[in-house]
Short mmCIF file of the C-alpha atoms (twelve columns), coordinates in Angstrom:
data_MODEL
# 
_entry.id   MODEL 
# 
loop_
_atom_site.group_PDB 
_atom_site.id 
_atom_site.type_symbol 
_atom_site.label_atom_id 
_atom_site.label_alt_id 
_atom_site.label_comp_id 
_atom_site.label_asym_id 
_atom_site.label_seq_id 
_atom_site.Cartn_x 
_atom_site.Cartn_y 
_atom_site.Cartn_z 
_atom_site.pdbx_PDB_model_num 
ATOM 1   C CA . UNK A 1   -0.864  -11.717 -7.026  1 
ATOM 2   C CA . UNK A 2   -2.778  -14.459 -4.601  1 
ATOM 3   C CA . UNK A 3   0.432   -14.707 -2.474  1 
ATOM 4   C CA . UNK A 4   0.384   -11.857 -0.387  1 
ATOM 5   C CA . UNK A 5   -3.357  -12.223 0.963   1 
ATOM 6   C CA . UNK A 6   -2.679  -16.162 1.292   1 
ATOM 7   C CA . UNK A 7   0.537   -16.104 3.485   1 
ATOM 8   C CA . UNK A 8   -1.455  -12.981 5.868   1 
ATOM 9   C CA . UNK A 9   -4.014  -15.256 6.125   1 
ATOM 10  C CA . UNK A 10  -2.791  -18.005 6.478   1 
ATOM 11  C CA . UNK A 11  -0.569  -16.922 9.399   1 
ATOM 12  C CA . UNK A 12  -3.982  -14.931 11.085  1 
ATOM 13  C CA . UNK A 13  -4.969  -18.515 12.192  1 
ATOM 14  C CA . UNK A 14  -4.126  -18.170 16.146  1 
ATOM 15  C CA . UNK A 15  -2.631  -21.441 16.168  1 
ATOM 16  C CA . UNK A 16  -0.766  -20.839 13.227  1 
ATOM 17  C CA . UNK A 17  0.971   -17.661 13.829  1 
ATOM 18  C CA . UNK A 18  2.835   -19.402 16.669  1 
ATOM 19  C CA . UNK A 19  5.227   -20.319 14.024  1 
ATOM 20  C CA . UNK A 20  5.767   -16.566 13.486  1 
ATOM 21  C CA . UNK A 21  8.280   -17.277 17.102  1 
ATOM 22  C CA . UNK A 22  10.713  -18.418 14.624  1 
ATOM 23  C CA . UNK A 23  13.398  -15.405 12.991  1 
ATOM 24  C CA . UNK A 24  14.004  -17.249 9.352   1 
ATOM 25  C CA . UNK A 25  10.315  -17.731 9.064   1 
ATOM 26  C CA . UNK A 26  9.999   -14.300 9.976   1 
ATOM 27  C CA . UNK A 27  12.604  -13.563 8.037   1 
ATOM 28  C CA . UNK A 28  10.491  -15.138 4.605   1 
ATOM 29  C CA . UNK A 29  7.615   -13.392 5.109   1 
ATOM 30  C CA . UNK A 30  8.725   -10.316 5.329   1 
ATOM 31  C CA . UNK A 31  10.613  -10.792 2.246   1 
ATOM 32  C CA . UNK A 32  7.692   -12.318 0.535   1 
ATOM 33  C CA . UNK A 33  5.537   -9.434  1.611   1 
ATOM 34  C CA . UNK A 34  7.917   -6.463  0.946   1 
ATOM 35  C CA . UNK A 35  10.024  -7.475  -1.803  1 
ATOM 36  C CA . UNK A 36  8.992   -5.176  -4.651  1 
ATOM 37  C CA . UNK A 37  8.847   -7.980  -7.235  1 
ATOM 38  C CA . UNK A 38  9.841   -7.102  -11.122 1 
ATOM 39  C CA . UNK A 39  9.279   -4.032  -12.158 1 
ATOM 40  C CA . UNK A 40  6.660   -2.655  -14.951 1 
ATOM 41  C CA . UNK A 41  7.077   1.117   -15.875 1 
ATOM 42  C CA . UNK A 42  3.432   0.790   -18.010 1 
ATOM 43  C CA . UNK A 43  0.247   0.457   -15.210 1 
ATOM 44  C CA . UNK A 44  -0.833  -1.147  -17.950 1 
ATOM 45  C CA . UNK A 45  -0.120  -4.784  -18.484 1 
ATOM 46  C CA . UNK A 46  -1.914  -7.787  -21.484 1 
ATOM 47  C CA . UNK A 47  -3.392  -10.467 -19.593 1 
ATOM 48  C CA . UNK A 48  -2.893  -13.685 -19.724 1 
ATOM 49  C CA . UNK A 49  -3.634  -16.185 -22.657 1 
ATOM 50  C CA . UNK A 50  -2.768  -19.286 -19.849 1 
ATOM 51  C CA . UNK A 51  -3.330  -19.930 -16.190 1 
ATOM 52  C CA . UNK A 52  -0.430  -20.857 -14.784 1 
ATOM 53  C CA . UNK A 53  1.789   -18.195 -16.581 1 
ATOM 54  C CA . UNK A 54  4.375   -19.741 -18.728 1 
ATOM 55  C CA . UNK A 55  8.220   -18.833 -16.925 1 
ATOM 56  C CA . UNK A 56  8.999   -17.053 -19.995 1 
ATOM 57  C CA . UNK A 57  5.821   -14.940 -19.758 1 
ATOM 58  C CA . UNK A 58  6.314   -14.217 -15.994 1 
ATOM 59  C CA . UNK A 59  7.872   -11.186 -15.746 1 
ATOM 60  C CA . UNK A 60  5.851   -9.102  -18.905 1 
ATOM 61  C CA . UNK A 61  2.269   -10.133 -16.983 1 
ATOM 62  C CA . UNK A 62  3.127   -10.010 -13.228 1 
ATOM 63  C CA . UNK A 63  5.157   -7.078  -13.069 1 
ATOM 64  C CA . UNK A 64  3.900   -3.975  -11.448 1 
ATOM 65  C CA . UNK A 65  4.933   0.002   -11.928 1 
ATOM 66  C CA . UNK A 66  4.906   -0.115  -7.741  1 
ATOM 67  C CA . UNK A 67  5.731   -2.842  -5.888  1 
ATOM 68  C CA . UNK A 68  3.312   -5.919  -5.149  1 
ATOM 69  C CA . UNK A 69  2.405   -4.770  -1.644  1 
ATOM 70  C CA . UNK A 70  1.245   -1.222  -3.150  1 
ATOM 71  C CA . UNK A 71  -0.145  -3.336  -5.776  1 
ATOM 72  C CA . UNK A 72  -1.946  -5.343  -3.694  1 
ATOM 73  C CA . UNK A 73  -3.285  -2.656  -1.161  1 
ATOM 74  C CA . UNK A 74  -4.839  -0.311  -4.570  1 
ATOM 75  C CA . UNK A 75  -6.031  -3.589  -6.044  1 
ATOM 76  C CA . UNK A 76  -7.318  -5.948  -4.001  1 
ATOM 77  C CA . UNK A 77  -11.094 -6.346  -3.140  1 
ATOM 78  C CA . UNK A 78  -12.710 -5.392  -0.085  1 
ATOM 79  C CA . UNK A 79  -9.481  -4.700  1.233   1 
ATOM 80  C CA . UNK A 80  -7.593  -8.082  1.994   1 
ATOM 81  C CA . UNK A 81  -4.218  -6.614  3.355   1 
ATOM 82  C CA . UNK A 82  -5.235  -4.387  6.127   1 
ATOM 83  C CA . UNK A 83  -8.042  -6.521  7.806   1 
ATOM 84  C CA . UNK A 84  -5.885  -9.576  7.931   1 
ATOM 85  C CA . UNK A 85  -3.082  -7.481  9.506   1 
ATOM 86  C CA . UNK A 86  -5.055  -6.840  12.148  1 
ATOM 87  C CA . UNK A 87  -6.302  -10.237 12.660  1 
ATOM 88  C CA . UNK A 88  -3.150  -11.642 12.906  1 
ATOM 89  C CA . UNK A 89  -1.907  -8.308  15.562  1 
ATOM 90  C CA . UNK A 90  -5.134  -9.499  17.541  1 
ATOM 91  C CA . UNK A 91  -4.174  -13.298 17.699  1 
ATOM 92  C CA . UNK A 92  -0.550  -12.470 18.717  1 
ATOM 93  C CA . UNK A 93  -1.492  -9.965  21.623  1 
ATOM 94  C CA . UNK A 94  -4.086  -12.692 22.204  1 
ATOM 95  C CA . UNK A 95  -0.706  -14.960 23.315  1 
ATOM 96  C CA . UNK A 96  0.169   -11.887 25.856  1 
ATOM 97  C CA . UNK A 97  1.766   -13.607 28.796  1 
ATOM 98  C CA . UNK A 98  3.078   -10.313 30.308  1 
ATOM 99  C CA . UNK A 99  6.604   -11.597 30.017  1 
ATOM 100 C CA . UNK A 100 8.954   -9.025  28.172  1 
ATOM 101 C CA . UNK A 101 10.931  -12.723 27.250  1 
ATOM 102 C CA . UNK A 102 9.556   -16.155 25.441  1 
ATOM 103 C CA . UNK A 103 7.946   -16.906 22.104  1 
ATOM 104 C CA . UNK A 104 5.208   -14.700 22.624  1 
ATOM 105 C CA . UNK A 105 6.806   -11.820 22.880  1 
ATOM 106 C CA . UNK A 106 8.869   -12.613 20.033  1 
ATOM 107 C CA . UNK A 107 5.418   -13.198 17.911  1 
ATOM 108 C CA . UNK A 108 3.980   -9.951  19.233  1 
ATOM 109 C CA . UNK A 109 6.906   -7.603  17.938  1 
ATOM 110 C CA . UNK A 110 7.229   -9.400  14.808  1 
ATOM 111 C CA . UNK A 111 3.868   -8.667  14.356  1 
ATOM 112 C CA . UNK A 112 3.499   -5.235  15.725  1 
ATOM 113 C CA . UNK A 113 6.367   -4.222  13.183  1 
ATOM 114 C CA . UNK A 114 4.638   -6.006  10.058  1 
ATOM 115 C CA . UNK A 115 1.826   -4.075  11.049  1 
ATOM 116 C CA . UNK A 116 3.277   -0.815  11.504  1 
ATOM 117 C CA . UNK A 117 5.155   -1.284  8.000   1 
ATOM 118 C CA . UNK A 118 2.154   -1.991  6.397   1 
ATOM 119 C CA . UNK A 119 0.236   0.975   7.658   1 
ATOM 120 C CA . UNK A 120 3.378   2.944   5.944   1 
ATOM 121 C CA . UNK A 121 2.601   1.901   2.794   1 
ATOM 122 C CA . UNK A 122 -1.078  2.729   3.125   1 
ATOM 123 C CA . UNK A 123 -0.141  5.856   4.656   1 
ATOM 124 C CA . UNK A 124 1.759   6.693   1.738   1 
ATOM 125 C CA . UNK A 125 -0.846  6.144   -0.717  1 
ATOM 126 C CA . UNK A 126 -3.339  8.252   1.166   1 
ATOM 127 C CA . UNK A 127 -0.798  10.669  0.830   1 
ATOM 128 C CA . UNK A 128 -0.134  10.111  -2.933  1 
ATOM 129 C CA . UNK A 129 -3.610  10.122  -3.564  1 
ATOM 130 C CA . UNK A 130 -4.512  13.423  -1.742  1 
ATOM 131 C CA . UNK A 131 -1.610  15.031  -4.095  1 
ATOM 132 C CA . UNK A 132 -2.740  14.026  -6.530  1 
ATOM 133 C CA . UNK A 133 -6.181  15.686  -6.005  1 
ATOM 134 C CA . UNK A 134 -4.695  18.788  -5.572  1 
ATOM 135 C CA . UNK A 135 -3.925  19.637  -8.723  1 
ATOM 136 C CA . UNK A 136 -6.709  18.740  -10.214 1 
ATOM 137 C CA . UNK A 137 -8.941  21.094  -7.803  1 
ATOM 138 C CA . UNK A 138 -6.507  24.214  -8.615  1 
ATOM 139 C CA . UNK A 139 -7.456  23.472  -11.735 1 
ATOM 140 C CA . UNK A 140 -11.465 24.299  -11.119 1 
ATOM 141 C CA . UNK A 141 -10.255 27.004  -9.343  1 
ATOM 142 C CA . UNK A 142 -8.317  28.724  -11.552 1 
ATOM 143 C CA . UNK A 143 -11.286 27.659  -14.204 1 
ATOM 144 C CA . UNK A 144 -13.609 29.797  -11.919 1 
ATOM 145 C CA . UNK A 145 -15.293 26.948  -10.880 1 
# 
Protein backbone atom coordinates (compact mmCIF):
# COMPACT_ATOMS: atom_id res chain seq x y z
CA UNK A 1 0.00 0.00 0.00
CA UNK A 2 3.44 2.29 0.18
CA UNK A 3 3.13 2.91 -3.62
CA UNK A 4 0.69 5.44 -3.95
CA UNK A 5 2.18 8.00 -1.26
CA UNK A 6 5.82 7.15 -2.71
CA UNK A 7 5.22 7.90 -6.48
CA UNK A 8 3.06 11.50 -5.17
CA UNK A 9 5.93 12.19 -3.41
CA UNK A 10 8.29 11.42 -5.14
CA UNK A 11 7.07 13.43 -8.16
CA UNK A 12 6.26 16.70 -5.48
CA UNK A 13 10.09 17.26 -5.72
CA UNK A 14 10.06 20.56 -8.08
CA UNK A 15 12.82 19.27 -10.00
CA UNK A 16 11.37 16.06 -10.31
CA UNK A 17 7.97 16.65 -11.53
CA UNK A 18 9.53 18.09 -14.70
CA UNK A 19 9.44 14.60 -15.87
CA UNK A 20 5.64 14.76 -15.45
CA UNK A 21 6.15 16.88 -19.34
CA UNK A 22 6.30 13.47 -20.65
CA UNK A 23 2.51 11.66 -21.81
CA UNK A 24 3.64 7.75 -21.13
CA UNK A 25 5.01 8.79 -17.82
CA UNK A 26 1.93 10.50 -17.31
CA UNK A 27 0.30 7.94 -18.67
CA UNK A 28 1.90 5.31 -15.62
CA UNK A 29 1.03 7.26 -12.97
CA UNK A 30 -2.17 7.72 -13.50
CA UNK A 31 -2.61 4.13 -13.95
CA UNK A 32 -0.62 3.37 -10.91
CA UNK A 33 -2.69 5.81 -8.93
CA UNK A 34 -6.23 4.97 -10.23
CA UNK A 35 -6.17 1.48 -11.12
CA UNK A 36 -8.48 -0.16 -8.58
CA UNK A 37 -6.10 -3.06 -7.86
CA UNK A 38 -7.70 -6.72 -6.94
CA UNK A 39 -10.64 -6.74 -5.45
CA UNK A 40 -11.65 -7.93 -1.70
CA UNK A 41 -15.49 -8.07 -1.00
CA UNK A 42 -14.52 -8.67 3.09
CA UNK A 43 -13.02 -5.01 4.67
CA UNK A 44 -11.57 -7.42 6.50
CA UNK A 45 -8.34 -8.99 5.44
CA UNK A 46 -5.40 -11.67 7.76
CA UNK A 47 -2.20 -10.01 7.79
CA UNK A 48 0.73 -11.05 6.83
CA UNK A 49 2.93 -13.96 8.28
CA UNK A 50 6.05 -12.47 5.76
CA UNK A 51 7.29 -9.12 4.60
CA UNK A 52 7.62 -9.18 1.26
CA UNK A 53 4.27 -11.04 0.53
CA UNK A 54 4.80 -14.30 -1.13
CA UNK A 55 3.18 -13.95 -5.15
CA UNK A 56 0.87 -16.59 -4.22
CA UNK A 57 -0.30 -14.69 -1.12
CA UNK A 58 -0.63 -11.34 -3.02
CA UNK A 59 -3.90 -11.03 -3.97
CA UNK A 60 -5.79 -12.62 -0.46
CA UNK A 61 -3.63 -9.76 1.72
CA UNK A 62 -3.47 -6.70 -0.61
CA UNK A 63 -6.78 -6.67 -1.95
CA UNK A 64 -9.22 -4.04 -0.97
CA UNK A 65 -13.35 -3.97 -0.97
CA UNK A 66 -12.68 -0.23 -2.74
CA UNK A 67 -10.04 0.50 -4.74
CA UNK A 68 -6.38 1.39 -3.46
CA UNK A 69 -6.78 5.14 -3.94
CA UNK A 70 -10.08 5.03 -1.63
CA UNK A 71 -8.05 2.74 0.34
CA UNK A 72 -5.39 4.84 0.69
CA UNK A 73 -7.28 8.22 1.29
CA UNK A 74 -9.58 6.29 4.54
CA UNK A 75 -6.33 4.69 5.63
CA UNK A 76 -3.47 6.48 5.48
CA UNK A 77 -2.01 8.60 8.40
CA UNK A 78 -2.11 12.17 8.71
CA UNK A 79 -3.42 12.28 5.41
CA UNK A 80 -0.57 11.47 2.80
CA UNK A 81 -2.66 11.74 -0.51
CA UNK A 82 -4.17 15.11 -0.38
CA UNK A 83 -1.18 17.21 1.02
CA UNK A 84 1.20 15.81 -1.50
CA UNK A 85 -1.31 16.62 -4.27
CA UNK A 86 -1.07 19.88 -3.53
CA UNK A 87 2.57 20.05 -3.25
CA UNK A 88 3.14 18.75 -6.40
CA UNK A 89 -0.03 21.41 -8.03
CA UNK A 90 2.20 24.15 -6.22
CA UNK A 91 5.62 23.07 -7.82
CA UNK A 92 4.03 22.78 -11.32
CA UNK A 93 2.25 26.31 -11.27
CA UNK A 94 5.61 27.21 -9.70
CA UNK A 95 7.06 26.40 -13.58
CA UNK A 96 4.22 29.04 -14.88
CA UNK A 97 5.85 30.67 -17.85
CA UNK A 98 2.56 32.27 -19.07
CA UNK A 99 2.84 30.37 -22.30
CA UNK A 100 -0.46 28.40 -23.15
CA UNK A 101 2.45 25.98 -25.18
CA UNK A 102 5.85 24.11 -23.80
CA UNK A 103 6.54 21.57 -21.10
CA UNK A 104 5.20 23.58 -18.49
CA UNK A 105 2.07 23.85 -19.50
CA UNK A 106 1.92 20.33 -20.27
CA UNK A 107 3.09 19.61 -16.41
CA UNK A 108 0.52 22.08 -15.11
CA UNK A 109 -2.65 20.33 -16.74
CA UNK A 110 -1.42 17.00 -16.02
CA UNK A 111 -1.32 18.04 -12.71
CA UNK A 112 -4.33 20.18 -12.35
CA UNK A 113 -6.37 17.04 -13.64
CA UNK A 114 -4.63 14.50 -11.10
CA UNK A 115 -5.63 16.89 -8.68
CA UNK A 116 -9.06 17.48 -9.57
CA UNK A 117 -9.56 13.52 -9.84
CA UNK A 118 -8.32 13.07 -6.62
CA UNK A 119 -10.50 15.60 -4.92
CA UNK A 120 -13.42 13.31 -6.63
CA UNK A 121 -12.64 10.55 -4.79
CA UNK A 122 -12.44 12.44 -1.52
CA UNK A 123 -15.48 14.15 -2.44
CA UNK A 124 -17.15 11.00 -2.74
CA UNK A 125 -16.28 9.67 0.52
CA UNK A 126 -17.41 12.79 2.31
CA UNK A 127 -20.42 12.06 0.63
CA UNK A 128 -20.55 8.31 1.54
CA UNK A 129 -19.75 9.08 4.89
CA UNK A 130 -22.44 11.80 5.51
CA UNK A 131 -25.04 8.94 4.22
CA UNK A 132 -24.10 6.96 6.08
CA UNK A 133 -24.74 9.12 9.21
CA UNK A 134 -28.04 9.64 8.26
CA UNK A 135 -29.46 6.72 9.06
CA UNK A 136 -28.09 6.24 12.01
CA UNK A 137 -29.45 9.79 13.39
CA UNK A 138 -33.17 8.83 12.13
CA UNK A 139 -32.63 6.23 14.16
CA UNK A 140 -32.31 8.50 17.61
CA UNK A 141 -34.98 10.24 16.27
CA UNK A 142 -37.41 7.91 15.79
CA UNK A 143 -35.98 6.43 19.36
CA UNK A 144 -37.13 9.84 20.84
CA UNK A 145 -33.83 10.78 21.38
Amino acid sequence: YVRIPLLLDFFADPLRIQALSQPRLQSALECALFEPGPWQAEAVRPLPNTIPVKREEREALLSTPVGLLFHELVHSPEGLVVPTVDKMLAAALNMDTGAPTGASAAIILFVARLAVRVEAYVVFLAEHRAWRREPEQGQRRAQGE
